[in-house]
Amino acid sequence: MSEPFKFKEFSIRQDRCAMKVGTDGVLLGAWTHLDHQPTTILDIGAGTGLISLMLAQRSSAEIIDAIEIEGAAYEQCVENFEASSWGDRLFCYHAGWDEFTDEIDDPYDLIVCNPPFYSENVSSENTARDTARQSQFLPLKELALGVPKLLSEKGLFSIIIPFKEEDSFVDLMESQGLFPKYITHVKGNTNTQIKRSLMAFQFQKTEVIKDVLVIEMERHQYTEAYKSLTKDFYLKM
């Protein structure tokens, strides 16, 4: 069995998960705004359970639910939850998004999602990895239709997407009555293009708070902003 990925307060076993611990998940888990002090959290497409565990560490939410459709990832997520200090607050459903939205009535104060980005139908020999990576399995439109049903009135929906998808996704969310509150543009370093958009949506339309996060000054030389964001998690940060 491969060694788990160790963070400061928990570990992630990922040998049975198609999508491993990556920067996008860590960014979303660390960046997601908790000022509204959510008591209930939902993590859509949880994978290893990384984001749920980060939010358990960062918040006092009583209920942190996760959903994961891929069987082996679901089992590993449950294993990671049970091995953590917050097992009594964490629960993973083995379900798809449409099935979940049809069956659940109670709203969540915070919904998070690190969705699959690969809208191209690129198929490898690894079905689990394809499921985790390809947006045909969780289209952004399907996500946008379901979130308003499950978000509480004062809740936030937090997501990380490719920057090139930002404008169309904002339009999609606004068509469902949700408006951006925070947007952070992520760049690998100062000389590269914006790669990702970290975004939080709410039902109220307010002025959007925007900023830019640069990860590295040069290879493995991290910026103070990135270190500050992730220092509670990474062992060597």
CSV table of N, CA, C and O in Angstrom, one decimal, residues 72-180:
chain,number,residue,atom,x,y,z
A,72,ALA,N,-14.6,3.1,-5.7
A,72,ALA,CA,-13.4,3.0,-4.9
A,72,ALA,C,-13.0,4.3,-4.2
A,72,ALA,O,-12.5,4.3,-3.1
A,73,ALA,N,-13.3,5.4,-4.9
A,73,ALA,CA,-13.0,6.7,-4.3
A,73,ALA,C,-13.9,6.9,-3.1
A,73,ALA,O,-13.5,7.4,-2.1
A,74,TYR,N,-15.2,6.5,-3.2
A,74,TYR,CA,-16.2,6.6,-2.1
A,74,TYR,C,-15.6,5.9,-0.9
A,74,TYR,O,-15.6,6.4,0.2
A,75,GLU,N,-15.2,4.6,-1.1
A,75,GLU,CA,-14.6,3.8,0.0
A,75,GLU,C,-13.4,4.5,0.6
A,75,GLU,O,-13.2,4.5,1.9
A,76,GLN,N,-12.6,5.0,-0.2
A,76,GLN,CA,-11.4,5.7,0.3
A,76,GLN,C,-11.7,7.0,1.1
A,76,GLN,O,-11.1,7.3,2.1
A,77,CYS,N,-12.7,7.7,0.6
A,77,CYS,CA,-13.1,8.9,1.3
A,77,CYS,C,-13.6,8.6,2.7
A,77,CYS,O,-13.2,9.2,3.6
A,78,VAL,N,-14.4,7.5,2.8
A,78,VAL,CA,-15.0,7.1,4.1
A,78,VAL,C,-13.8,6.7,5.0
A,78,VAL,O,-13.8,7.1,6.2
A,79,GLU,N,-12.8,6.0,4.4
A,79,GLU,CA,-11.6,5.6,5.2
A,79,GLU,C,-10.9,6.8,5.7
A,79,GLU,O,-10.5,6.8,6.9
A,80,ASN,N,-10.7,7.8,4.9
A,80,ASN,CA,-10.0,9.0,5.3
A,80,ASN,C,-10.8,9.8,6.3
A,80,ASN,O,-10.2,10.4,7.3
A,81,PHE,N,-12.1,9.8,6.2
A,81,PHE,CA,-12.9,10.5,7.2
A,81,PHE,C,-12.8,9.8,8.6
A,81,PHE,O,-12.6,10.5,9.6
A,82,GLU,N,-12.9,8.5,8.5
A,82,GLU,CA,-12.9,7.7,9.8
A,82,GLU,C,-11.5,7.8,10.5
A,82,GLU,O,-11.4,7.7,11.7
A,83,ALA,N,-10.5,8.0,9.7
A,83,ALA,CA,-9.1,8.0,10.3
A,83,ALA,C,-8.8,9.4,10.9
A,83,ALA,O,-7.8,9.6,11.6
A,84,SER,N,-9.6,10.4,10.6
A,84,SER,CA,-9.4,11.8,11.1
A,84,SER,C,-9.9,12.1,12.4
A,84,SER,O,-10.7,11.2,13.0
A,85,SER,N,-9.6,13.2,13.0
A,85,SER,CA,-10.1,13.6,14.3
A,85,SER,C,-11.6,14.1,14.3
A,85,SER,O,-12.2,14.4,15.3
A,86,TRP,N,-12.1,14.2,13.1
A,86,TRP,CA,-13.4,14.8,12.9
A,86,TRP,C,-14.4,13.8,12.3
A,86,TRP,O,-15.5,14.2,11.7
A,87,GLY,N,-14.2,12.5,12.5
A,87,GLY,CA,-15.0,11.5,11.9
A,87,GLY,C,-16.5,11.6,12.3
A,87,GLY,O,-17.4,11.3,11.5
A,88,ASP,N,-16.8,12.2,13.5
A,88,ASP,CA,-18.2,12.3,13.9
A,88,ASP,C,-19.0,13.4,13.2
A,88,ASP,O,-20.2,13.5,13.2
A,89,ARG,N,-18.2,14.3,12.5
A,89,ARG,CA,-18.9,15.4,11.7
A,89,ARG,C,-18.9,15.2,10.2
A,89,ARG,O,-19.5,15.9,9.5
A,90,LEU,N,-18.2,14.1,9.8
A,90,LEU,CA,-18.0,13.9,8.4
A,90,LEU,C,-18.8,12.6,7.9
A,90,LEU,O,-18.8,11.6,8.5
A,91,PHE,N,-19.5,12.8,6.8
A,91,PHE,CA,-20.3,11.6,6.2
A,91,PHE,C,-20.2,11.7,4.7
A,91,PHE,O,-20.4,12.7,4.1
A,92,CYS,N,-20.0,10.5,4.1
A,92,CYS,CA,-19.9,10.5,2.6
A,92,CYS,C,-21.1,9.6,2.1
A,92,CYS,O,-21.3,8.5,2.6
A,93,TYR,N,-21.8,10.1,1.1
A,93,TYR,CA,-22.8,9.4,0.4
A,93,TYR,C,-22.3,8.8,-0.9
A,93,TYR,O,-21.5,9.6,-1.6
A,94,HIS,N,-22.6,7.6,-1.2
A,94,HIS,CA,-22.2,7.0,-2.5
A,94,HIS,C,-23.3,7.3,-3.4
A,94,HIS,O,-24.3,6.5,-3.5
A,95,ALA,N,-23.3,8.4,-4.1
A,95,ALA,CA,-24.4,8.9,-5.0
A,95,ALA,C,-23.9,9.8,-6.0
A,95,ALA,O,-22.9,10.4,-6.0
A,96,GLY,N,-24.8,9.9,-7.1
A,96,GLY,CA,-24.6,10.9,-8.1
A,96,GLY,C,-25.3,12.2,-7.7
A,96,GLY,O,-26.1,12.2,-6.9
A,97,TRP,N,-24.9,13.3,-8.4
A,97,TRP,CA,-25.4,14.6,-8.1
A,97,TRP,C,-26.9,14.7,-8.3
A,97,TRP,O,-27.7,15.2,-7.5
A,98,ASP,N,-27.4,14.2,-9.5
A,98,ASP,CA,-28.8,14.4,-9.8
A,98,ASP,C,-29.7,13.6,-8.8
A,98,ASP,O,-30.7,14.1,-8.3
A,99,GLU,N,-29.2,12.4,-8.4
A,99,GLU,CA,-29.9,11.5,-7.4
A,99,GLU,C,-29.9,12.2,-6.1
A,99,GLU,O,-31.0,12.2,-5.4
A,100,PHE,N,-28.8,12.8,-5.7
A,100,PHE,CA,-28.7,13.5,-4.4
A,100,PHE,C,-29.6,14.7,-4.3
A,100,PHE,O,-30.3,14.9,-3.3
A,101,THR,N,-29.6,15.5,-5.3
A,101,THR,CA,-30.5,16.7,-5.3
A,101,THR,C,-32.0,16.4,-5.3
A,101,THR,O,-32.8,17.1,-4.7
A,102,ASP,N,-32.3,15.2,-5.9
A,102,ASP,CA,-33.7,14.8,-5.8
A,102,ASP,C,-34.2,14.3,-4.5
A,102,ASP,O,-35.4,14.5,-4.1
A,103,GLU,N,-33.2,13.8,-3.7
A,103,GLU,CA,-33.6,13.1,-2.4
A,103,GLU,C,-33.4,14.0,-1.2
A,103,GLU,O,-34.0,13.7,-0.1
A,104,ILE,N,-32.5,15.0,-1.2
A,104,ILE,CA,-32.2,15.7,0.0
A,104,ILE,C,-33.0,17.0,0.0
A,104,ILE,O,-33.1,17.8,-1.0
A,105,ASP,N,-33.6,17.3,1.2
A,105,ASP,CA,-34.4,18.5,1.4
A,105,ASP,C,-33.8,19.6,2.2
A,105,ASP,O,-34.0,20.8,2.0
A,106,ASP,N,-32.9,19.2,3.2
A,106,ASP,CA,-32.4,20.2,4.0
A,106,ASP,C,-31.2,21.0,3.3
A,106,ASP,O,-30.3,20.4,2.8
A,107,PRO,N,-31.3,22.3,3.4
A,107,PRO,CA,-30.3,23.1,2.7
A,107,PRO,C,-28.9,23.1,3.5
A,107,PRO,O,-28.9,22.8,4.6
A,108,TYR,N,-27.9,23.5,2.7
A,108,TYR,CA,-26.6,23.6,3.3
A,108,TYR,C,-26.1,25.1,3.3
A,108,TYR,O,-26.4,25.8,2.4
A,109,ASP,N,-25.4,25.5,4.3
A,109,ASP,CA,-24.9,26.8,4.5
A,109,ASP,C,-23.7,27.1,3.5
A,109,ASP,O,-23.3,28.2,3.2
A,110,LEU,N,-23.0,26.0,3.2
A,110,LEU,CA,-21.8,26.1,2.3
A,110,LEU,C,-21.8,24.9,1.4
A,110,LEU,O,-21.9,23.7,1.9
A,111,ILE,N,-21.7,25.1,0.1
A,111,ILE,CA,-21.5,24.0,-0.9
A,111,ILE,C,-20.2,24.2,-1.6
A,111,ILE,O,-19.9,25.4,-2.0
A,112,VAL,N,-19.4,23.2,-1.7
A,112,VAL,CA,-18.1,23.3,-2.4
A,112,VAL,C,-18.0,22.3,-3.4
A,112,VAL,O,-18.5,21.2,-3.3
A,113,CYS,N,-17.2,22.6,-4.5
A,113,CYS,CA,-17.0,21.6,-5.6
A,113,CYS,C,-15.7,21.9,-6.3
A,113,CYS,O,-15.5,23.1,-6.7
A,114,ASN,N,-14.9,20.9,-6.4
A,114,ASN,CA,-13.7,20.9,-7.3
A,114,ASN,C,-14.1,20.0,-8.5
A,114,ASN,O,-13.9,18.8,-8.4
A,115,PRO,N,-14.7,20.6,-9.5
A,115,PRO,CA,-15.4,19.7,-10.5
A,115,PRO,C,-14.4,19.2,-11.5
A,115,PRO,O,-13.3,19.7,-11.6
A,116,PRO,N,-14.8,18.2,-12.3
A,116,PRO,CA,-14.0,17.7,-13.4
A,116,PRO,C,-13.9,18.8,-14.5
A,116,PRO,O,-14.9,19.4,-14.8
A,117,PHE,N,-12.7,19.0,-15.0
A,117,PHE,CA,-12.5,20.1,-16.0
A,117,PHE,C,-12.5,19.7,-17.4
A,117,PHE,O,-12.5,20.5,-18.3
A,118,TYR,N,-12.3,18.4,-17.7
A,118,TYR,CA,-12.0,18.0,-19.0
A,118,TYR,C,-13.2,17.7,-19.9
A,118,TYR,O,-13.7,16.6,-19.9
A,119,SER,N,-13.7,18.8,-20.5
A,119,SER,CA,-15.0,18.6,-21.2
A,119,SER,C,-14.8,17.9,-22.5
A,119,SER,O,-15.7,17.3,-23.1
A,120,GLU,N,-13.5,17.8,-23.0
A,120,GLU,CA,-13.3,17.0,-24.2
A,120,GLU,C,-13.5,15.5,-23.9
A,120,GLU,O,-13.2,15.1,-22.8
A,121,ASN,N,-14.0,14.8,-24.8
A,121,ASN,CA,-14.2,13.3,-24.6
A,121,ASN,C,-12.9,12.5,-24.7
A,121,ASN,O,-12.8,11.7,-25.6
A,122,VAL,N,-12.0,12.8,-23.9
A,122,VAL,CA,-10.7,12.1,-23.9
A,122,VAL,C,-10.9,10.9,-23.0
A,122,VAL,O,-11.1,11.0,-21.9
A,123,SER,N,-10.7,9.7,-23.6
A,123,SER,CA,-10.9,8.5,-22.8
A,123,SER,C,-9.6,7.8,-22.7
A,123,SER,O,-8.9,7.6,-23.6
A,124,SER,N,-9.2,7.4,-21.4
A,124,SER,CA,-8.1,6.6,-21.2
A,124,SER,C,-8.6,5.2,-21.0
A,124,SER,O,-9.8,4.9,-21.1
A,125,GLU,N,-7.7,4.3,-20.6
A,125,GLU,CA,-8.1,2.9,-20.2
A,125,GLU,C,-8.6,2.9,-18.8
A,125,GLU,O,-9.1,1.8,-18.3
A,126,ASN,N,-8.5,4.0,-18.1
A,126,ASN,CA,-8.9,4.0,-16.7
A,126,ASN,C,-10.2,4.7,-16.5
A,126,ASN,O,-10.3,5.9,-16.5
A,127,THR,N,-11.3,3.9,-16.3
A,127,THR,CA,-12.6,4.4,-16.2
A,127,THR,C,-12.8,5.3,-15.0
A,127,THR,O,-13.4,6.4,-15.1
A,128,ALA,N,-12.2,5.0,-13.9
A,128,ALA,CA,-12.3,5.8,-12.7
A,128,ALA,C,-11.7,7.1,-12.9
A,128,ALA,O,-12.2,8.2,-12.5
A,129,ARG,N,-10.5,7.2,-13.5
A,129,ARG,CA,-9.8,8.4,-13.8
A,129,ARG,C,-10.6,9.3,-14.8
A,129,ARG,O,-10.8,10.5,-14.6
A,130,ASP,N,-11.2,8.6,-15.8
A,130,ASP,CA,-12.1,9.3,-16.7
A,130,ASP,C,-13.3,10.0,-16.0
A,130,ASP,O,-13.6,11.1,-16.3
A,131,THR,N,-13.9,9.2,-15.1
A,131,THR,CA,-15.0,9.7,-14.4
A,131,THR,C,-14.6,11.0,-13.5
A,131,THR,O,-15.4,12.0,-13.5
A,132,ALA,N,-13.5,10.9,-12.9
A,132,ALA,CA,-13.0,12.0,-12.1
A,132,ALA,C,-12.6,13.2,-12.9
A,132,ALA,O,-12.8,14.3,-12.4
A,133,ARG,N,-12.1,13.0,-14.1
A,133,ARG,CA,-11.6,14.1,-14.9
A,133,ARG,C,-12.5,14.7,-15.9
A,133,ARG,O,-12.4,15.9,-16.2
A,134,GLN,N,-13.5,14.0,-16.4
A,134,GLN,CA,-14.2,14.5,-17.5
A,134,GLN,C,-15.6,15.1,-17.1
A,134,GLN,O,-16.4,14.5,-16.4
A,135,SER,N,-15.8,16.3,-17.5
A,135,SER,CA,-17.0,17.1,-17.1
A,135,SER,C,-18.3,16.5,-17.7
A,135,SER,O,-19.4,16.9,-17.3
A,136,GLN,N,-18.2,15.6,-18.7
A,136,GLN,CA,-19.4,15.0,-19.1
A,136,GLN,C,-20.1,14.2,-18.0
A,136,GLN,O,-21.3,14.0,-18.0
A,137,PHE,N,-19.3,13.8,-17.0
A,137,PHE,CA,-19.9,13.0,-15.9
A,137,PHE,C,-20.6,14.0,-14.8
A,137,PHE,O,-21.4,13.6,-14.0
A,138,LEU,N,-20.2,15.2,-14.8
A,138,LEU,CA,-20.8,16.2,-13.9
A,138,LEU,C,-20.7,17.6,-14.7
A,138,LEU,O,-19.9,18.4,-14.4
A,139,PRO,N,-21.6,17.8,-15.7
A,139,PRO,CA,-21.5,19.0,-16.4
A,139,PRO,C,-21.8,20.2,-15.5
A,139,PRO,O,-22.5,20.1,-14.6
A,140,LEU,N,-21.1,21.3,-15.8
A,140,LEU,CA,-21.2,22.5,-15.0
A,140,LEU,C,-22.7,23.0,-15.0
A,140,LEU,O,-23.2,23.5,-14.0
A,141,LYS,N,-23.4,22.7,-16.1
A,141,LYS,CA,-24.8,23.1,-16.2
A,141,LYS,C,-25.6,22.4,-15.2
A,141,LYS,O,-26.5,22.9,-14.5
A,142,GLU,N,-25.4,21.1,-15.1
A,142,GLU,CA,-26.1,20.2,-14.1
A,142,GLU,C,-25.8,20.7,-12.7
A,142,GLU,O,-26.7,20.7,-11.8
A,143,LEU,N,-24.5,21.0,-12.5
A,143,LEU,CA,-24.1,21.5,-11.2
A,143,LEU,C,-24.9,22.8,-10.8
A,143,LEU,O,-25.4,23.0,-9.7
A,144,ALA,N,-24.9,23.7,-11.8
A,144,ALA,CA,-25.6,25.0,-11.6
A,144,ALA,C,-27.1,24.9,-11.3
A,144,ALA,O,-27.7,25.7,-10.6
A,145,LEU,N,-27.7,23.9,-12.0
A,145,LEU,CA,-29.1,23.7,-11.8
A,145,LEU,C,-29.4,23.1,-10.4
A,145,LEU,O,-30.5,23.5,-9.8
A,146,GLY,N,-28.5,22.3,-9.8
A,146,GLY,CA,-28.8,21.7,-8.6
A,146,GLY,C,-28.4,22.5,-7.3
A,146,GLY,O,-29.1,22.4,-6.3
A,147,VAL,N,-27.4,23.3,-7.4
A,147,VAL,CA,-26.9,24.1,-6.3
A,147,VAL,C,-28.0,25.0,-5.6
A,147,VAL,O,-28.1,24.9,-4.4
A,148,PRO,N,-28.8,25.8,-6.4
A,148,PRO,CA,-29.8,26.6,-5.8
A,148,PRO,C,-30.8,25.9,-5.0
A,148,PRO,O,-31.3,26.4,-4.0
A,149,LYS,N,-31.1,24.6,-5.3
A,149,LYS,CA,-32.0,23.8,-4.6
A,149,LYS,C,-31.5,23.5,-3.2
A,149,LYS,O,-32.3,23.2,-2.3
A,150,LEU,N,-30.2,23.4,-3.0
A,150,LEU,CA,-29.6,22.9,-1.8
A,150,LEU,C,-28.9,23.9,-1.0
A,150,LEU,O,-28.4,23.6,0.1
A,151,LEU,N,-28.8,25.1,-1.5
A,151,LEU,CA,-28.1,26.2,-0.8
A,151,LEU,C,-29.0,27.0,0.1
A,151,LEU,O,-30.1,27.4,-0.3
A,152,SER,N,-28.6,27.2,1.4
A,152,SER,CA,-29.5,28.0,2.3
A,152,SER,C,-29.5,29.5,1.9
A,152,SER,O,-28.6,29.9,1.1
A,153,GLU,N,-30.5,30.2,2.4
A,153,GLU,CA,-30.7,31.6,1.9
A,153,GLU,C,-29.4,32.5,2.0
A,153,GLU,O,-29.1,33.3,1.2
A,154,LYS,N,-28.7,32.3,3.1
A,154,LYS,CA,-27.5,33.1,3.3
A,154,LYS,C,-26.2,32.3,3.0
A,154,LYS,O,-25.1,32.7,3.4
A,155,GLY,N,-26.4,31.2,2.3
A,155,GLY,CA,-25.3,30.3,2.1
A,155,GLY,C,-24.3,30.8,1.0
A,155,GLY,O,-24.6,31.7,0.2
A,156,LEU,N,-23.2,30.1,0.8
A,156,LEU,CA,-22.2,30.4,-0.2
A,156,LEU,C,-21.9,29.1,-1.0
A,156,LEU,O,-21.9,28.0,-0.4
A,157,PHE,N,-21.7,29.2,-2.3
A,157,PHE,CA,-21.3,28.1,-3.1
A,157,PHE,C,-19.9,28.4,-3.7
A,157,PHE,O,-19.7,29.5,-4.3
A,158,SER,N,-19.0,27.6,-3.4
A,158,SER,CA,-17.6,27.8,-3.6
A,158,SER,C,-17.0,26.8,-4.6
A,158,SER,O,-17.3,25.6,-4.5
A,159,ILE,N,-16.3,27.3,-5.7
A,159,ILE,CA,-15.9,26.4,-6.7
A,159,ILE,C,-14.5,26.9,-7.3
A,159,ILE,O,-14.2,28.0,-7.2
A,160,ILE,N,-13.8,25.9,-7.9
A,160,ILE,CA,-12.6,26.3,-8.7
A,160,ILE,C,-12.8,25.7,-10.1
A,160,ILE,O,-13.1,24.6,-10.3
A,161,ILE,N,-12.6,26.6,-11.1
A,161,ILE,CA,-12.8,26.2,-12.5
A,161,ILE,C,-11.6,26.8,-13.3
A,161,ILE,O,-11.0,27.8,-12.9
A,162,PRO,N,-11.4,26.3,-14.5
A,162,PRO,CA,-10.5,27.0,-15.4
A,162,PRO,C,-10.9,28.4,-15.7
A,162,PRO,O,-12.1,28.7,-15.9
A,163,PHE,N,-9.9,29.3,-15.8
A,163,PHE,CA,-10.2,30.7,-16.0
A,163,PHE,C,-11.0,30.9,-17.3
A,163,PHE,O,-11.9,31.8,-17.3
A,164,LYS,N,-10.7,30.1,-18.3
A,164,LYS,CA,-11.4,30.3,-19.6
A,164,LYS,C,-12.9,30.0,-19.5
A,164,LYS,O,-13.7,30.4,-20.3
A,165,GLU,N,-13.3,29.3,-18.4
A,165,GLU,CA,-14.8,29.0,-18.2
A,165,GLU,C,-15.5,30.1,-17.4
A,165,GLU,O,-16.7,30.0,-17.2
A,166,GLU,N,-14.7,31.0,-16.9
A,166,GLU,CA,-15.3,31.9,-15.8
A,166,GLU,C,-16.5,32.7,-16.3
A,166,GLU,O,-17.6,32.7,-15.7
A,167,ASP,N,-16.4,33.4,-17.4
A,167,ASP,CA,-17.5,34.2,-17.9
A,167,ASP,C,-18.8,33.4,-18.1
A,167,ASP,O,-19.9,33.8,-17.7
A,168,SER,N,-18.7,32.3,-18.8
A,168,SER,CA,-19.9,31.5,-19.1
A,168,SER,C,-20.5,30.9,-17.9
A,168,SER,O,-21.7,30.8,-17.7
A,169,PHE,N,-19.6,30.6,-16.9
A,169,PHE,CA,-20.1,30.0,-15.6
A,169,PHE,C,-20.8,31.0,-14.8
A,169,PHE,O,-21.9,30.8,-14.2
A,170,VAL,N,-20.3,32.3,-14.8
A,170,VAL,CA,-21.0,33.4,-14.1
A,170,VAL,C,-22.4,33.6,-14.7
A,170,VAL,O,-23.4,33.7,-14.0
A,171,ASP,N,-22.5,33.6,-16.0
A,171,ASP,CA,-23.8,33.8,-16.7
A,171,ASP,C,-24.7,32.6,-16.3
A,171,ASP,O,-25.9,32.8,-16.1
A,172,LEU,N,-24.2,31.4,-16.3
A,172,LEU,CA,-25.0,30.2,-16.0
A,172,LEU,C,-25.5,30.3,-14.5
A,172,LEU,O,-26.7,30.1,-14.3
A,173,MET,N,-24.7,30.7,-13.6
A,173,MET,CA,-25.1,30.8,-12.2
A,173,MET,C,-26.1,31.9,-12.0
A,173,MET,O,-27.1,31.8,-11.3
A,174,GLU,N,-25.9,33.1,-12.7
A,174,GLU,CA,-26.8,34.2,-12.6
A,174,GLU,C,-28.2,33.8,-13.1
A,174,GLU,O,-29.2,34.3,-12.6
A,175,SER,N,-28.2,33.0,-14.2
A,175,SER,CA,-29.5,32.5,-14.7
A,175,SER,C,-30.2,31.7,-13.7
A,175,SER,O,-31.5,31.5,-13.8
A,176,GLN,N,-29.5,31.2,-12.7
A,176,GLN,CA,-30.2,30.4,-11.6
A,176,GLN,C,-30.3,31.2,-10.3
A,176,GLN,O,-30.6,30.6,-9.3
A,177,GLY,N,-30.1,32.5,-10.4
A,177,GLY,CA,-30.3,33.4,-9.3
A,177,GLY,C,-29.2,33.4,-8.3
A,177,GLY,O,-29.3,33.9,-7.1
A,178,LEU,N,-28.0,33.0,-8.7
A,178,LEU,CA,-26.8,33.1,-7.8
A,178,LEU,C,-25.8,34.0,-8.4
A,178,LEU,O,-25.5,34.0,-9.6
A,179,PHE,N,-25.2,34.9,-7.5
A,179,PHE,CA,-24.3,35.9,-8.0
A,179,PHE,C,-22.9,35.8,-7.4
A,179,PHE,O,-22.8,35.5,-6.2
A,180,PRO,N,-21.8,36.1,-8.1
A,180,PRO,CA,-20.5,36.1,-7.5
A,180,PRO,C,-20.3,37.1,-6.4
A,180,PRO,O,-20.7,38.2,-6.5
